[in-house]
Coordinates of C-alpha atoms in Angstrom, one line a residue:
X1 CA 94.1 -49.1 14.1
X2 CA 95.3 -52.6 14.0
X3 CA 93.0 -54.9 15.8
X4 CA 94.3 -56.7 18.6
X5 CA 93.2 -60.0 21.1
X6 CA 94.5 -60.7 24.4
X7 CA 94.0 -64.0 26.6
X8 CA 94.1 -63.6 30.4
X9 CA 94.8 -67.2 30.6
X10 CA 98.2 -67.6 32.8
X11 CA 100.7 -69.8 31.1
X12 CA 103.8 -71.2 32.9
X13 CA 106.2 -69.6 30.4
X14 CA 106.4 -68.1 27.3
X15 CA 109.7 -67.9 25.1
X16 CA 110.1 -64.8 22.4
X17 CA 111.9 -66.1 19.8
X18 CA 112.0 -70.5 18.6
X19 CA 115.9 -70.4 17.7
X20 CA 118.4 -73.2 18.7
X21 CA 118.4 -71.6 22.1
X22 CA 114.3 -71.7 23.2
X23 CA 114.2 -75.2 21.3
X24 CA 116.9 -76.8 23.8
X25 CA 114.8 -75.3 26.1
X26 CA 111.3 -76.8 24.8
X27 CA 113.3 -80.5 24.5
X28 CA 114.6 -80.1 27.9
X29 CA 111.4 -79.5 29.2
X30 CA 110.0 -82.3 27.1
X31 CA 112.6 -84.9 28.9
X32 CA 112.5 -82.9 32.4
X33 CA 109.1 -85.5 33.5
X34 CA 108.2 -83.1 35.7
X35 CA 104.6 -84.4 38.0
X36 CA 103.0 -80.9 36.6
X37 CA 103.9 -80.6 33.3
X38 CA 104.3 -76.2 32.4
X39 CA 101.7 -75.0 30.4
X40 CA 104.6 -73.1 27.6
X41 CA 104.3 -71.3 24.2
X42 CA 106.7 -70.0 22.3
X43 CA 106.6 -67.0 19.3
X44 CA 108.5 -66.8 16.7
X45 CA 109.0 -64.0 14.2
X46 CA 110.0 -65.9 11.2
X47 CA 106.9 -67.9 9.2
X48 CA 108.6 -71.2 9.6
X49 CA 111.4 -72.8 11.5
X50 CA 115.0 -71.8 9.9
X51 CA 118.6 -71.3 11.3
X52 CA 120.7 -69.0 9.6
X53 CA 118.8 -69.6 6.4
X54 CA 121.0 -66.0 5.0
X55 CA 124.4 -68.7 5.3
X56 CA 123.4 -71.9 4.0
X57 CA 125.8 -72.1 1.3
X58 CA 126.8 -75.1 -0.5
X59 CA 129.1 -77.4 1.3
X60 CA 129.3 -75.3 4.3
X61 CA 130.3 -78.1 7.2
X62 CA 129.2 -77.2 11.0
X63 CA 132.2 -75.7 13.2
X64 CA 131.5 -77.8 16.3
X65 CA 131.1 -81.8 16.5
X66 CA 127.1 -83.2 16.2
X67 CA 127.5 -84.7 19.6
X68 CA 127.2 -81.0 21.1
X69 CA 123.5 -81.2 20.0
X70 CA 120.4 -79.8 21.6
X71 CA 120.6 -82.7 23.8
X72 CA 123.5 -85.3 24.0
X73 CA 125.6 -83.4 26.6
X74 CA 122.9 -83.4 29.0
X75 CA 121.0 -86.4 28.5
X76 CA 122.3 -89.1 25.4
X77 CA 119.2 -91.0 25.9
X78 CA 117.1 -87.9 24.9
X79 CA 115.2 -88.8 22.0
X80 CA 116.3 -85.6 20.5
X81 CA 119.7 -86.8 20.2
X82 CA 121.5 -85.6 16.7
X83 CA 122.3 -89.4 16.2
X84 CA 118.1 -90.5 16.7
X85 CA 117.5 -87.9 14.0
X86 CA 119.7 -90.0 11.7
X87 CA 118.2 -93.2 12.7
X88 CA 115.0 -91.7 12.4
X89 CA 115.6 -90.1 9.0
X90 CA 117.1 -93.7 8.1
X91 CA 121.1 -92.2 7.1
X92 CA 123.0 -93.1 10.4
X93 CA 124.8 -95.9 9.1
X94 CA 125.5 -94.1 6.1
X95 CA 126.6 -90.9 7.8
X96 CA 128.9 -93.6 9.9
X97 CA 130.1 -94.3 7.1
X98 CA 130.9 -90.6 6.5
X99 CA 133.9 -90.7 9.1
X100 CA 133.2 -87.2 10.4
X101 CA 132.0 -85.2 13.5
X102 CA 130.8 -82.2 11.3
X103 CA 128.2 -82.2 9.4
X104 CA 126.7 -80.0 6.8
X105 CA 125.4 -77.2 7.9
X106 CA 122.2 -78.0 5.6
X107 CA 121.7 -81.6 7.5
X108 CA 122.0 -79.5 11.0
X109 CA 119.7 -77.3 10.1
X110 CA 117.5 -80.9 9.2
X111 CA 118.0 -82.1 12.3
X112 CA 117.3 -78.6 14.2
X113 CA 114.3 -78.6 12.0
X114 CA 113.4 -82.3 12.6
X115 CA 113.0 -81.5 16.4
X116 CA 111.1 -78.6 16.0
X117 CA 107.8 -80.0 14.2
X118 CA 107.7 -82.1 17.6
X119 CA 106.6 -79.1 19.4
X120 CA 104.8 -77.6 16.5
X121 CA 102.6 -80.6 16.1
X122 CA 101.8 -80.1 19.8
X123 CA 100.7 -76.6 19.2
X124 CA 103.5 -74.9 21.6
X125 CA 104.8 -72.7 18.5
X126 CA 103.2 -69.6 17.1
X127 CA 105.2 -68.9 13.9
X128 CA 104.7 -65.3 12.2
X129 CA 104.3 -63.6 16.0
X130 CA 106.9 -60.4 16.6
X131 CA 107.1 -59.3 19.8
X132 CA 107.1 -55.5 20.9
X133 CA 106.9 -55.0 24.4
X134 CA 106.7 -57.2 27.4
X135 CA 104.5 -55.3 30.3
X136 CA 103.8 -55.9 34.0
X137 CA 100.0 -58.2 34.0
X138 CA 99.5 -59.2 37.8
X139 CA 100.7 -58.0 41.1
X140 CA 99.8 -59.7 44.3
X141 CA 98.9 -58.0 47.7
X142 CA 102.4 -57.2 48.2
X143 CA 102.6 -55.5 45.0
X144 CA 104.9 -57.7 43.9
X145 CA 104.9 -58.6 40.0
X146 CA 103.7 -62.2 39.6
X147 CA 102.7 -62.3 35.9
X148 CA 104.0 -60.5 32.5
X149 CA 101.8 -59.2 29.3
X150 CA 104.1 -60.2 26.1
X151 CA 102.6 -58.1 23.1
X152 CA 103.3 -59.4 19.6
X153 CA 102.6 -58.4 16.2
X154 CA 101.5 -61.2 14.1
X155 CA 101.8 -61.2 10.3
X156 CA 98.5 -59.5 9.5
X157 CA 99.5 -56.9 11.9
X158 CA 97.0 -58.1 14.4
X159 CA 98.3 -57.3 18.5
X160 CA 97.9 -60.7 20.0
X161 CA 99.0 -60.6 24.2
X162 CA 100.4 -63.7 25.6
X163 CA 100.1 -63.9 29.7
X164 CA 102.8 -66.1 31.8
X165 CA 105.1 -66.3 35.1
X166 CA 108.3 -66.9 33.1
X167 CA 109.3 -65.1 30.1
X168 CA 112.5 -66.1 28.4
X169 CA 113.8 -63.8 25.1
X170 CA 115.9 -65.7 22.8
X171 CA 116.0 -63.5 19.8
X172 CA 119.7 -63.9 18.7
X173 CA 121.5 -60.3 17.1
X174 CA 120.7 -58.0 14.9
X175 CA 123.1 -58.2 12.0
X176 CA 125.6 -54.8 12.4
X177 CA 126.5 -53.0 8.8
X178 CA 129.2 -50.5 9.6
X179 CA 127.4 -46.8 9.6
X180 CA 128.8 -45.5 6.8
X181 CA 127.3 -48.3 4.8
X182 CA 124.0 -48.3 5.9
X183 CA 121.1 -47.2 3.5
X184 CA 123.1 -47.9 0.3
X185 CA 121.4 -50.1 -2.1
X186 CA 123.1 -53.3 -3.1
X187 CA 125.0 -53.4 0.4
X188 CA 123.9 -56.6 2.3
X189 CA 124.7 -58.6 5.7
X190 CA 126.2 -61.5 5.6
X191 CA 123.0 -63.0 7.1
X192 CA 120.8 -62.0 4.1
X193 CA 123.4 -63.6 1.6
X194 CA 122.0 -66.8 0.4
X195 CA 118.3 -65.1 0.0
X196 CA 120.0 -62.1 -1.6
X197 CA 122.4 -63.7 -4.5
X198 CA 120.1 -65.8 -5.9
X199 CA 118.0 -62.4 -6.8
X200 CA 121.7 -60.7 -8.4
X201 CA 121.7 -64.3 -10.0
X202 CA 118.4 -63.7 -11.8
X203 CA 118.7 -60.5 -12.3
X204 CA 122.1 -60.3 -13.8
X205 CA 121.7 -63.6 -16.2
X206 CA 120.5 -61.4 -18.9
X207 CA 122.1 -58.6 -18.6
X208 CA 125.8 -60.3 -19.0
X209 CA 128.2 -58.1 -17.7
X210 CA 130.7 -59.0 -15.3
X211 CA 129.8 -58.6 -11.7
X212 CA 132.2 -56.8 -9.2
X213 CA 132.0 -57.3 -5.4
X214 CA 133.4 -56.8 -2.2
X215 CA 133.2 -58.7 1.1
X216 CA 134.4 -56.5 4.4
X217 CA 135.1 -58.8 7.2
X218 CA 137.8 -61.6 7.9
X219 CA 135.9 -63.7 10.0
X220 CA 134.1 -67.6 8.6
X221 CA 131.1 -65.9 7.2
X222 CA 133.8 -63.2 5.1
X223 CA 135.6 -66.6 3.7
X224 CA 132.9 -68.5 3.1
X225 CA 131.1 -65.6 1.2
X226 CA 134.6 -64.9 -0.7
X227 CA 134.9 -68.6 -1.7
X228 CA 131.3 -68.8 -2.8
X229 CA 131.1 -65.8 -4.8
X230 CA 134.4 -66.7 -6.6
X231 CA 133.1 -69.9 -7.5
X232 CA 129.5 -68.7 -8.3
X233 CA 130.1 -66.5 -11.0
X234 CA 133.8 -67.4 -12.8
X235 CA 134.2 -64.0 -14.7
X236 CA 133.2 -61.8 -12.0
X237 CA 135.6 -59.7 -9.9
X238 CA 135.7 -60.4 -6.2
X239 CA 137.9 -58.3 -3.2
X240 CA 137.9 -59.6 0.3
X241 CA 138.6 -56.4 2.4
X242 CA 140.6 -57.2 6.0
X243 CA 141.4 -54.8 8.6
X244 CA 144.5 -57.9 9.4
X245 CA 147.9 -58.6 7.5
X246 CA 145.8 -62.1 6.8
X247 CA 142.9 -64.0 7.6
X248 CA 144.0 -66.2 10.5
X249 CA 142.9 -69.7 11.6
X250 CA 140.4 -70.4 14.4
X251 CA 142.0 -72.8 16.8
X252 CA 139.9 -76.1 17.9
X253 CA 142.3 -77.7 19.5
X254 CA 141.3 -79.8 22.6
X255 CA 142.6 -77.4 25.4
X256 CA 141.2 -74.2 23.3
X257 CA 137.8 -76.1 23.1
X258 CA 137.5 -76.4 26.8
X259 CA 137.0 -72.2 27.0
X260 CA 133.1 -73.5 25.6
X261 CA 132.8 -76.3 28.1
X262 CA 129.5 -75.7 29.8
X263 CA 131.4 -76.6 33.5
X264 CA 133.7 -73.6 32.6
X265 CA 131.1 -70.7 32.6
X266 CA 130.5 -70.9 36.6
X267 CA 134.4 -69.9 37.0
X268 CA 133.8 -67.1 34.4
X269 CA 130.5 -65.6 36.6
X270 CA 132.5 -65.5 39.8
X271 CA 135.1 -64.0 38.1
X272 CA 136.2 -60.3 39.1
X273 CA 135.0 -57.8 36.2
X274 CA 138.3 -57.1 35.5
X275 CA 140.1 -60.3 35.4
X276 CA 136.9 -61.8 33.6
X277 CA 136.8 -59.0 30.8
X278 CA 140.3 -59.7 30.4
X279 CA 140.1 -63.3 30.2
X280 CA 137.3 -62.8 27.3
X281 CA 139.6 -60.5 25.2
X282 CA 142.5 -63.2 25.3
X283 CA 140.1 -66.0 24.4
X284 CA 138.1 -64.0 21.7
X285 CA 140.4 -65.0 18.9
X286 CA 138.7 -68.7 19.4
X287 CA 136.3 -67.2 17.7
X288 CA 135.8 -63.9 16.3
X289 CA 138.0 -62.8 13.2
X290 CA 139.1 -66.3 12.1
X291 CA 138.3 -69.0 9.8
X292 CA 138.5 -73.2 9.6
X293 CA 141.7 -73.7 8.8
X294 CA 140.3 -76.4 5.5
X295 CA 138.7 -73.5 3.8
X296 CA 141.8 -70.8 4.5
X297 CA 143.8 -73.6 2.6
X298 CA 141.5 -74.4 -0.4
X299 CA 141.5 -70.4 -0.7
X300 CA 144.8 -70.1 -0.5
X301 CA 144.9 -72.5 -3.5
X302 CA 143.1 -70.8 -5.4
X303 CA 144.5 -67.8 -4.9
X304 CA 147.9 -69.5 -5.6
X305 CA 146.4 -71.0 -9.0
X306 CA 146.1 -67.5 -10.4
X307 CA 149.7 -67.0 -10.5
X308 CA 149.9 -69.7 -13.1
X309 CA 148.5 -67.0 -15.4
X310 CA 148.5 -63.5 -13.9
X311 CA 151.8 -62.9 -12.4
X312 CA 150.7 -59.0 -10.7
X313 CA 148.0 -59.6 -8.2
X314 CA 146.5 -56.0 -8.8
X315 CA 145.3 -58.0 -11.9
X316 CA 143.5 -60.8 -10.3
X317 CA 139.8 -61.5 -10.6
X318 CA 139.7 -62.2 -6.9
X319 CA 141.8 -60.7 -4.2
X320 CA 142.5 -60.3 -0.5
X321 CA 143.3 -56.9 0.2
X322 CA 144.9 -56.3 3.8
X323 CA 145.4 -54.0 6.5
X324 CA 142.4 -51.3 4.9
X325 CA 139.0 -50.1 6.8
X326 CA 136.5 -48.7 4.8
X327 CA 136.4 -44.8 5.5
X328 CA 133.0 -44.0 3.4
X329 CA 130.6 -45.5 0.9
X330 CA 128.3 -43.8 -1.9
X331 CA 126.0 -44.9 -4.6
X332 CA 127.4 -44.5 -7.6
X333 CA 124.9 -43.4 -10.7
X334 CA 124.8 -46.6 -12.2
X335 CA 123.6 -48.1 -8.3
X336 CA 127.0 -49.3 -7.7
X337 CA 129.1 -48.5 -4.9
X338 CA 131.9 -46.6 -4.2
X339 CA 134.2 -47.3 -1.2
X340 CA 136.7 -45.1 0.0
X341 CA 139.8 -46.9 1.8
X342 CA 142.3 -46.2 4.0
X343 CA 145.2 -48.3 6.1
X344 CA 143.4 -50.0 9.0
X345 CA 146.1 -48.2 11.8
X346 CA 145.5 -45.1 12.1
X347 CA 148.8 -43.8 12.5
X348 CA 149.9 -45.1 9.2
X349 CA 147.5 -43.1 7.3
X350 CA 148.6 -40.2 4.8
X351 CA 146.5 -37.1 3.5
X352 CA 145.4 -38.2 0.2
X353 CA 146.1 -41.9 0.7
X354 CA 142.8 -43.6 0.4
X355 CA 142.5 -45.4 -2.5
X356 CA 138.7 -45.6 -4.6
X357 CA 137.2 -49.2 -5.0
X358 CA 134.4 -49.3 -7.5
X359 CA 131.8 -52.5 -7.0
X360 CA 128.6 -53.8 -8.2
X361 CA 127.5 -55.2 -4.5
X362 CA 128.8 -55.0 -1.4
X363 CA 128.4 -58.1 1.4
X364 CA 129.7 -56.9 4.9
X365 CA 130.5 -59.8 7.1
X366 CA 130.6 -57.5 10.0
X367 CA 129.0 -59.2 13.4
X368 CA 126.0 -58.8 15.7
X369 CA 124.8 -56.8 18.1
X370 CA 123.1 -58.4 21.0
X371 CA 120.5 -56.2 22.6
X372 CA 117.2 -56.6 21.1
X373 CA 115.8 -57.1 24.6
X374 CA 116.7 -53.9 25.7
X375 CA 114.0 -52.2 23.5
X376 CA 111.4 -55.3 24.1
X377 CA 112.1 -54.7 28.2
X378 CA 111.5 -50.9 28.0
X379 CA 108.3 -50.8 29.5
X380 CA 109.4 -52.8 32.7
X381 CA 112.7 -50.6 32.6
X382 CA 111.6 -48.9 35.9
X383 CA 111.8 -52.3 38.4
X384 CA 116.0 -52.6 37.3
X385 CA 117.6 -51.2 40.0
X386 CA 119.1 -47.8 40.5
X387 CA 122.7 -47.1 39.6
X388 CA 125.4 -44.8 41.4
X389 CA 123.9 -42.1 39.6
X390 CA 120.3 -42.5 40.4
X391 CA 119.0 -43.7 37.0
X392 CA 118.5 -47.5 35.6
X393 CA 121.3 -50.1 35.5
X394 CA 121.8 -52.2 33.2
X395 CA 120.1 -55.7 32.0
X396 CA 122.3 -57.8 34.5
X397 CA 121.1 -61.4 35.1
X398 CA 122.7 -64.0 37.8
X399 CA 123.9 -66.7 37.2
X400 CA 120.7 -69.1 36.3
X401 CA 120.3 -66.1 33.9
X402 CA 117.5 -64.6 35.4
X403 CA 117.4 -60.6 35.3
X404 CA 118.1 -58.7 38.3
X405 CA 114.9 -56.5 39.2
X406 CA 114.7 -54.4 42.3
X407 CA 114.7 -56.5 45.5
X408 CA 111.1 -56.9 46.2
X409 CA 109.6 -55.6 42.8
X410 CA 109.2 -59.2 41.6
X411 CA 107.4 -62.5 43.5
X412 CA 110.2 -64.9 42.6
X413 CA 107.7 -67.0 41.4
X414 CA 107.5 -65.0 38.1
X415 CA 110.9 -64.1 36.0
X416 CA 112.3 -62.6 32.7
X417 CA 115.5 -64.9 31.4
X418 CA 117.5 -63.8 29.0
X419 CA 119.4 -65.9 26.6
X420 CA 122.5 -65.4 23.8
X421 CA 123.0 -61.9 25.4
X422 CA 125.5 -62.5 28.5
X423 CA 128.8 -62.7 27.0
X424 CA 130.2 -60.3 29.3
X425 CA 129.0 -62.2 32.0
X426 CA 129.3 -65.7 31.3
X427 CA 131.4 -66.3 28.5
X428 CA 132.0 -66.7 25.0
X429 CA 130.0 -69.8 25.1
X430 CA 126.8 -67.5 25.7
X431 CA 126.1 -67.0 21.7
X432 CA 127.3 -70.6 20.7
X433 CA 125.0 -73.8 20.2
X434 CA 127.6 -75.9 22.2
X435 CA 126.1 -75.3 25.4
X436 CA 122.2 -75.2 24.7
X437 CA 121.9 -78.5 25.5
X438 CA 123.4 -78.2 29.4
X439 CA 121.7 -74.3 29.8
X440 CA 118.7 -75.5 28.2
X441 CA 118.1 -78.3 31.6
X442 CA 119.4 -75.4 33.8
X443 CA 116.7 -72.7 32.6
X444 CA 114.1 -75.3 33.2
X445 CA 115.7 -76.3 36.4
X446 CA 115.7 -73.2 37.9
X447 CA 111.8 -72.4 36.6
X448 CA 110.5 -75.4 37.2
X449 CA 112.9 -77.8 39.2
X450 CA 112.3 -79.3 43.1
X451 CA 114.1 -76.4 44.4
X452 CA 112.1 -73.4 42.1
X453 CA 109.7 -71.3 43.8
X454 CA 106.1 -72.2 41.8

């Protein structure tokens, strides 16, 4: 049995998870100057700070502009400010000089980085700490909840239990890879690519045969990993597999980029269900299934560029093959994989139509799903209130993004938060860092503001 410590000490708040999300929390709590400063700790599964470590490819630029940092929109004179971190790191004249709003996604992750060892050096962040269950701790006379247990597993497999009023989870999605994929060997995320082709890299060198892969998905991550791949390794064969006729360009034009406006997602709340889910599937091309319009135009190049010298495009090195799903994978003898595809509409399909695609590896750019605090929440499942037919609802949270226990089952002095998991709810913003900053000074707000209950 793994041993395990517990500390009955009551802190103010404790966030699971130290992504972009709890850290515009920490700094907004940092520039709140509250008279009692919150007692807050927050765990983290990974070992060290990263952001989307799996994507860090070379020259991969941001997709929003630095001023929507994890602080500028709420407070520019935050010391956390993306444009402090330059000064700070001694580069701002010389990203001035730079001419953009976008910068590299490495730098970003620098800055996001930069503001992190602030709280670490404080001793608010426990690194290496996944967390399993939250519990009910306290009740008071009215048998109201007023504190919870959170249970994590640290790296040595200790159980260490963190107590606290507030509880926010912040763990971001768990990377989706279509069923029929799953298990396969040499079938990755997206997420785990930059930490999985340097192995292929290695591993390959000597053996010197030419590579062949396949990327499913036709959102950023599916170009990017196309582009990089192509580039990567020049003799190897590469197939970008698209449910679409053609990738198509994400719009960020100035009326489009009002949909993530922080001011926008009280409309979207009040909204009906109806009219709301209907607003969200009109706006969703914004930003699922498309790509920067700069990188669909330097792949179209290159695509282009292979017509100098290969006239058939069944005989390209790399490809974009359209309107196909993939209907089943297997391992091949030789570990490869084979995929099995078939037109993307149904209707169009013929018996005995699928065509056989033979790869090496197999990177599915394929999405998130957003519900790991379903299984973290299960033990506290039974204070959600009942539904029409007499079991437990669903994780709804109001608008401050607080859950919605039973009336009475909670003091309203103690709270579970959830963040990056209320799309349905409050908008596409809800998964985006362009609104951190602003819901980041709400959260601590409503925990911890003049009109909270502590």
């Amino acid at each position: 049995m793994p041993s395990s410590s517990s500390s009955d000490e009551v802190l103010d708040l404790v966030c699971v998870g130290f992504g972009p999300a709890s850290l515009a929390i920490a700094i907004a709590l940092h520039d709140a100057n509250l008279t009692q400063v919150p007692n807050a700790l927050f765990l983290e599964k990974q070992h060290q700070f990263a952001w989307h470590a799996g994507m860090q490819l070379p020259g991969a630029k941001m997709q929003i502009s630095f001023l929507k940092d994890l602080a500028t929109p709420r407070d520019p004179r935050s010391k956390f400010t993306f444009l402090n971190y330059l000064f700070d790191q001694g580069r701002l004249n010389q990203f001035i000089n730079l001419g953009t709003f976008l910068p590299s996604r490495l730098e970003y992750e620098d800055y996001l980085r930069w503001c992190a060892a602030h709280f670490e050096r404080d001793g608010k962040v426990s690194y290496g700490m996944a967390v399993e269950s939250v519990n009910v701790a306290e009740k008071n006379s009215q048998g109201q909840v007023t504190s919870w247990d959170v249970t994590a597993r640290s790296e040595s497999g200790h159980l260490v239990t963190r107590r606290a009023r507030h509880v926010v989870i912040a763990v971001g999605g768990r990377p989706v890879v279509p069923p029929n994929m799953q298990g396969l060997k040499h079938v990755a995320h997206s997420s785990q690519f930059a930490n999985t082709i340097g192995r292929i890299q290695e591993r390959e060198r000597e053996a010197g045969r030419k590579l062949r892969f396949a990327v499913v998905g036709s959102g950023q991550s599916a170009a990017e990993i196309f582009n990089d791949l192509w580039s990567r390794f020049p003799d190897a064969s590469v197939k970008l597999i698209i449910k679409g006729a053609s990738l198509r360009p994400s719009d960020d034009s100035p009326f489009v980029n009002e949909i993530f406006d922080p001011d926008r997602v009280d409309g979207i709340y009040t909204q009906a269900p109806d009219e709301r889910k209907a607003a969200l599937a009109l706006d969703r091309g914004t930003n699922y299934g498309v790509v920067r319009l700069s990188l669909l135009e330097h792949i179209y190049e290159q695509l282009y560029m292979q017509r100098l010298t290969t006239a058939s495009e069944s005989q390209w090195r790399a490809r974009i093959i359209p309107n196909r799903t993939v209907m089943s994978a297997t391992q091949t003898s030789n570990s490869g994989v084979l995929l099995r595809l078939a037109d993307s509409i149904e209707s169009k399909r013929v018996p005995g139509g699928e065509e056989e695609l033979e790869v090496d590896y197999v990177f599915t750019a394929t999405g998130y799903v957003r519900n790991a605090h379903e299984d973290m929440l299960s033990e506290v499942r039974d204070l959600l209130p009942s539904d029409d037919a007499g079991g437990k609802g669903m994780w709804d949270v109001g608008r401050d993004y607080r859950v919605k226990f039973q009336e009475g089952l909670v003091d309203r002095r103690a709270a579970v938060w959830l963040q990056g998991c209320n799309e349905k709810t409050h908008g596409l913003s809800d998964t985006l860092l362009s609104i951190l900053s602003i819901r980041g000074g709400e959260l601590v707000e409503s925990m911890f503001g003049q009109g909270a209950e502590l």
